[in-house]
C-alpha cells in the first residue's frame, strides 16, 4: 500500500500517520543527528515508510511522482522539526535526475520497490577514463549529503560531445564507495555531507546520466525544471527553520519575567513588533515560493513547457525563501536576550542551521541577478540556471 504524504495538521482522533511517526522520531533524536554527524539509516527507513523516497519515483515504477508543491510542504514540516533531517529528506526529489537514465536502468534500480534513497557527491568533477563499456571512475567528491543512508550514490564525471559538454553523474552501489566521515561544520551538522572516494570502478555507460538531462520517463513531474526543483527542495528547508524560530518565539513570549525582573517578552513592544514583522516577511516569501511552484506545475499539466520567466520565478522565489528563513531566525535571536548566546539555548541550532541554505550555490546572491536578467529579456547570468 502506498504511503501518503500530507502537509496538513494531524488528526488526533486517528492513529499517527507514518509521516507523524517520522516527525516524532526527528524531534526526539535531532541532538543525536548532530552528535553523529548524520541521520541514521533507521530514521531514513522511517522516511521511506512515510513515502519521502518514493515522492519523485515515476508512477510506472510504483512511485508517487508527487506535484512539487506537495513534496515541498512535507520537507518543510520535517525541516521545522530539524534542519538536517529536512535537508536529508529533501533528496527524495532526486529521482527527477534518475529519470534521465535509460528506462531499463531505472527498472533495475526500482526492481525491489520505489523507495530508493539516492545521494550524490557531484563536485568537484573528477576525470574518468572511457572504456568499452562505460567509464573507469576514480577520485574524491565532496558534500554527499545523506550518503550514510543511501541505496545508490552518484559522483560527477566530465561530459563529452554527446552531452554537449555537460557533466555526467555515474551511479555506484554503496559497497563500491568509501565514505570519509569528515563533516565538521557549524550548521546542518547532522546532514552527513561527507566526502566519498571511488577507486578504479568501471561504471557502465547506461548507469550514467546528465544532471537535469532530457528525461526518458513521460510523466508530468519530469517535465518540471529539474535544476529549479533542486533549488526549491533546499530553500524550503530554510523556510522550515524560520518557522521553528517563530514558533519558539510565540511559545516563550508568554513566559515569566526575565532574569533582571523585566516584563515577560510578550509584554515588550519591541518583541511583539519584531515577531510580527518576521512573521509577515516569512509568510510573504513562502506564499511567493509555493505560488511559483504551483503555477509552473499547472503549465506542465496543461501540456506546455515551463517558460523562461516561470523558471526565473522558481529560482528567484527559492533564493528569496532561503534568505527569508534565515532572516526570521536572526530576527528572533536579536530580541531574545543574553541567554540566547549560550550554546545549549534552543535557538542556537536554528541559528547555525539557518546559515547554510543561503550559502548553497543554487541559492546565493548571484541568483537575484540571473533572475533579474531573464525577467528583463536577457540571458541568465549564471550557468545551470535552467
PDB file of N, CA, C and O in Angstrom, residues 273-301:
ATOM      1  N   UNK A 273       6.685  43.528  18.025  1.00  0.00           N
ATOM      2  CA  UNK A 273       6.866  44.130  16.706  1.00  0.00           C
ATOM      3  C   UNK A 273       7.800  43.293  15.838  1.00  0.00           C
ATOM      4  O   UNK A 273       7.518  43.024  14.664  1.00  0.00           O
ATOM      5  N   UNK A 274       8.923  42.879  16.417  1.00  0.00           N
ATOM      6  CA  UNK A 274       9.900  42.106  15.650  1.00  0.00           C
ATOM      7  C   UNK A 274       9.327  40.764  15.212  1.00  0.00           C
ATOM      8  O   UNK A 274       9.547  40.321  14.072  1.00  0.00           O
ATOM      9  N   UNK A 275       8.580  40.107  16.100  1.00  0.00           N
ATOM     10  CA  UNK A 275       7.977  38.818  15.740  1.00  0.00           C
ATOM     11  C   UNK A 275       6.954  39.012  14.629  1.00  0.00           C
ATOM     12  O   UNK A 275       6.909  38.244  13.652  1.00  0.00           O
ATOM     13  N   UNK A 276       6.139  40.052  14.734  1.00  0.00           N
ATOM     14  CA  UNK A 276       5.119  40.301  13.712  1.00  0.00           C
ATOM     15  C   UNK A 276       5.764  40.609  12.358  1.00  0.00           C
ATOM     16  O   UNK A 276       5.312  40.116  11.308  1.00  0.00           O
ATOM     17  N   UNK A 277       6.804  41.420  12.361  1.00  0.00           N
ATOM     18  CA  UNK A 277       7.472  41.758  11.103  1.00  0.00           C
ATOM     19  C   UNK A 277       8.112  40.521  10.472  1.00  0.00           C
ATOM     20  O   UNK A 277       8.010  40.312   9.255  1.00  0.00           O
ATOM     21  N   UNK A 278       8.757  39.707  11.290  1.00  0.00           N
ATOM     22  CA  UNK A 278       9.387  38.492  10.764  1.00  0.00           C
ATOM     23  C   UNK A 278       8.340  37.510  10.260  1.00  0.00           C
ATOM     24  O   UNK A 278       8.535  36.837   9.237  1.00  0.00           O
ATOM     25  N   UNK A 279       7.217  37.433  10.967  1.00  0.00           N
ATOM     26  CA  UNK A 279       6.116  36.560  10.536  1.00  0.00           C
ATOM     27  C   UNK A 279       5.614  36.991   9.163  1.00  0.00           C
ATOM     28  O   UNK A 279       5.394  36.164   8.260  1.00  0.00           O
ATOM     29  N   UNK A 280       5.432  38.294   8.984  1.00  0.00           N
ATOM     30  CA  UNK A 280       4.933  38.804   7.701  1.00  0.00           C
ATOM     31  C   UNK A 280       5.921  38.528   6.571  1.00  0.00           C
ATOM     32  O   UNK A 280       5.533  38.108   5.472  1.00  0.00           O
ATOM     33  N   UNK A 281       7.209  38.745   6.829  1.00  0.00           N
ATOM     34  CA  UNK A 281       8.218  38.517   5.789  1.00  0.00           C
ATOM     35  C   UNK A 281       8.297  37.039   5.416  1.00  0.00           C
ATOM     36  O   UNK A 281       8.377  36.683   4.233  1.00  0.00           O
ATOM     37  N   UNK A 282       8.271  36.163   6.425  1.00  0.00           N
ATOM     38  CA  UNK A 282       8.375  34.734   6.141  1.00  0.00           C
ATOM     39  C   UNK A 282       7.156  34.245   5.379  1.00  0.00           C
ATOM     40  O   UNK A 282       7.278  33.488   4.399  1.00  0.00           O
ATOM     41  N   UNK A 283       5.973  34.659   5.823  1.00  0.00           N
ATOM     42  CA  UNK A 283       4.757  34.219   5.129  1.00  0.00           C
ATOM     43  C   UNK A 283       4.690  34.772   3.699  1.00  0.00           C
ATOM     44  O   UNK A 283       4.224  34.091   2.781  1.00  0.00           O
ATOM     45  N   UNK A 284       5.161  35.990   3.507  1.00  0.00           N
ATOM     46  CA  UNK A 284       5.180  36.558   2.168  1.00  0.00           C
ATOM     47  C   UNK A 284       6.102  35.785   1.245  1.00  0.00           C
ATOM     48  O   UNK A 284       5.745  35.467   0.098  1.00  0.00           O
ATOM     49  N   UNK A 285       7.303  35.467   1.729  1.00  0.00           N
ATOM     50  CA  UNK A 285       8.249  34.690   0.927  1.00  0.00           C
ATOM     51  C   UNK A 285       7.703  33.299   0.651  1.00  0.00           C
ATOM     52  O   UNK A 285       7.863  32.754  -0.459  1.00  0.00           O
ATOM     53  N   UNK A 286       7.063  32.719   1.659  1.00  0.00           N
ATOM     54  CA  UNK A 286       6.505  31.369   1.499  1.00  0.00           C
ATOM     55  C   UNK A 286       5.386  31.363   0.463  1.00  0.00           C
ATOM     56  O   UNK A 286       5.291  30.446  -0.370  1.00  0.00           O
ATOM     57  N   UNK A 287       4.528  32.369   0.479  1.00  0.00           N
ATOM     58  CA  UNK A 287       3.425  32.441  -0.480  1.00  0.00           C
ATOM     59  C   UNK A 287       3.962  32.565  -1.909  1.00  0.00           C
ATOM     60  O   UNK A 287       3.479  31.887  -2.832  1.00  0.00           O
ATOM     61  N   UNK A 288       4.969  33.411  -2.119  1.00  0.00           N
ATOM     62  CA  UNK A 288       5.594  33.565  -3.433  1.00  0.00           C
ATOM     63  C   UNK A 288       6.199  32.243  -3.880  1.00  0.00           C
ATOM     64  O   UNK A 288       6.056  31.818  -5.035  1.00  0.00           O
ATOM     65  N   UNK A 289       6.866  31.574  -2.954  1.00  0.00           N
ATOM     66  CA  UNK A 289       7.550  30.309  -3.235  1.00  0.00           C
ATOM     67  C   UNK A 289       6.565  29.245  -3.740  1.00  0.00           C
ATOM     68  O   UNK A 289       6.772  28.640  -4.798  1.00  0.00           O
ATOM     69  N   UNK A 290       5.487  29.033  -2.995  1.00  0.00           N
ATOM     70  CA  UNK A 290       4.527  27.995  -3.388  1.00  0.00           C
ATOM     71  C   UNK A 290       3.702  28.428  -4.605  1.00  0.00           C
ATOM     72  O   UNK A 290       3.321  27.593  -5.431  1.00  0.00           O
ATOM     73  N   UNK A 291       3.430  29.705  -4.719  1.00  0.00           N
ATOM     74  CA  UNK A 291       2.701  30.199  -5.888  1.00  0.00           C
ATOM     75  C   UNK A 291       3.478  29.914  -7.169  1.00  0.00           C
ATOM     76  O   UNK A 291       2.920  29.448  -8.165  1.00  0.00           O
ATOM     77  N   UNK A 292       4.786  30.199  -7.148  1.00  0.00           N
ATOM     78  CA  UNK A 292       5.604  29.953  -8.332  1.00  0.00           C
ATOM     79  C   UNK A 292       5.627  28.469  -8.676  1.00  0.00           C
ATOM     80  O   UNK A 292       5.542  28.086  -9.859  1.00  0.00           O
ATOM     81  N   UNK A 293       5.726  27.616  -7.656  1.00  0.00           N
ATOM     82  CA  UNK A 293       5.758  26.174  -7.896  1.00  0.00           C
ATOM     83  C   UNK A 293       4.442  25.682  -8.491  1.00  0.00           C
ATOM     84  O   UNK A 293       4.424  24.885  -9.441  1.00  0.00           O
ATOM     85  N   UNK A 294       3.345  26.146  -7.936  1.00  0.00           N
ATOM     86  CA  UNK A 294       2.038  25.683  -8.407  1.00  0.00           C
ATOM     87  C   UNK A 294       1.745  26.179  -9.818  1.00  0.00           C
ATOM     88  O   UNK A 294       1.180  25.444 -10.641  1.00  0.00           O
ATOM     89  N   UNK A 295       2.122  27.420 -10.127  1.00  0.00           N
ATOM     90  CA  UNK A 295       1.868  27.950 -11.461  1.00  0.00           C
ATOM     91  C   UNK A 295       2.701  27.218 -12.517  1.00  0.00           C
ATOM     92  O   UNK A 295       2.205  26.901 -13.604  1.00  0.00           O
ATOM     93  N   UNK A 296       3.965  26.941 -12.207  1.00  0.00           N
ATOM     94  CA  UNK A 296       4.812  26.233 -13.162  1.00  0.00           C
ATOM     95  C   UNK A 296       4.297  24.818 -13.398  1.00  0.00           C
ATOM     96  O   UNK A 296       4.257  24.335 -14.537  1.00  0.00           O
ATOM     97  N   UNK A 297       3.865  24.155 -12.320  1.00  0.00           N
ATOM     98  CA  UNK A 297       3.378  22.775 -12.493  1.00  0.00           C
ATOM     99  C   UNK A 297       2.049  22.753 -13.234  1.00  0.00           C
ATOM    100  O   UNK A 297       1.781  21.825 -14.017  1.00  0.00           O
ATOM    101  N   UNK A 298       1.217  23.774 -13.038  1.00  0.00           N
ATOM    102  CA  UNK A 298      -0.043  23.853 -13.794  1.00  0.00           C
ATOM    103  C   UNK A 298       0.247  23.970 -15.286  1.00  0.00           C
ATOM    104  O   UNK A 298      -0.463  23.384 -16.119  1.00  0.00           O
ATOM    105  N   UNK A 299       1.288  24.698 -15.641  1.00  0.00           N
ATOM    106  CA  UNK A 299       1.680  24.804 -17.050  1.00  0.00           C
ATOM    107  C   UNK A 299       2.088  23.441 -17.588  1.00  0.00           C
ATOM    108  O   UNK A 299       1.713  23.055 -18.713  1.00  0.00           O
ATOM    109  N   UNK A 300       2.842  22.697 -16.784  1.00  0.00           N
ATOM    110  CA  UNK A 300       3.248  21.349 -17.186  1.00  0.00           C
ATOM    111  C   UNK A 300       2.025  20.459 -17.395  1.00  0.00           C
ATOM    112  O   UNK A 300       1.927  19.725 -18.395  1.00  0.00           O
ATOM    113  N   UNK A 301       1.073  20.517 -16.471  1.00  0.00           N
ATOM    114  CA  UNK A 301      -0.123  19.673 -16.580  1.00  0.00           C
ATOM    115  C   UNK A 301      -0.959  20.049 -17.797  1.00  0.00           C
ATOM    116  O   UNK A 301      -1.670  19.190 -18.351  1.00  0.00           O
TER     117      UNK A 301
END
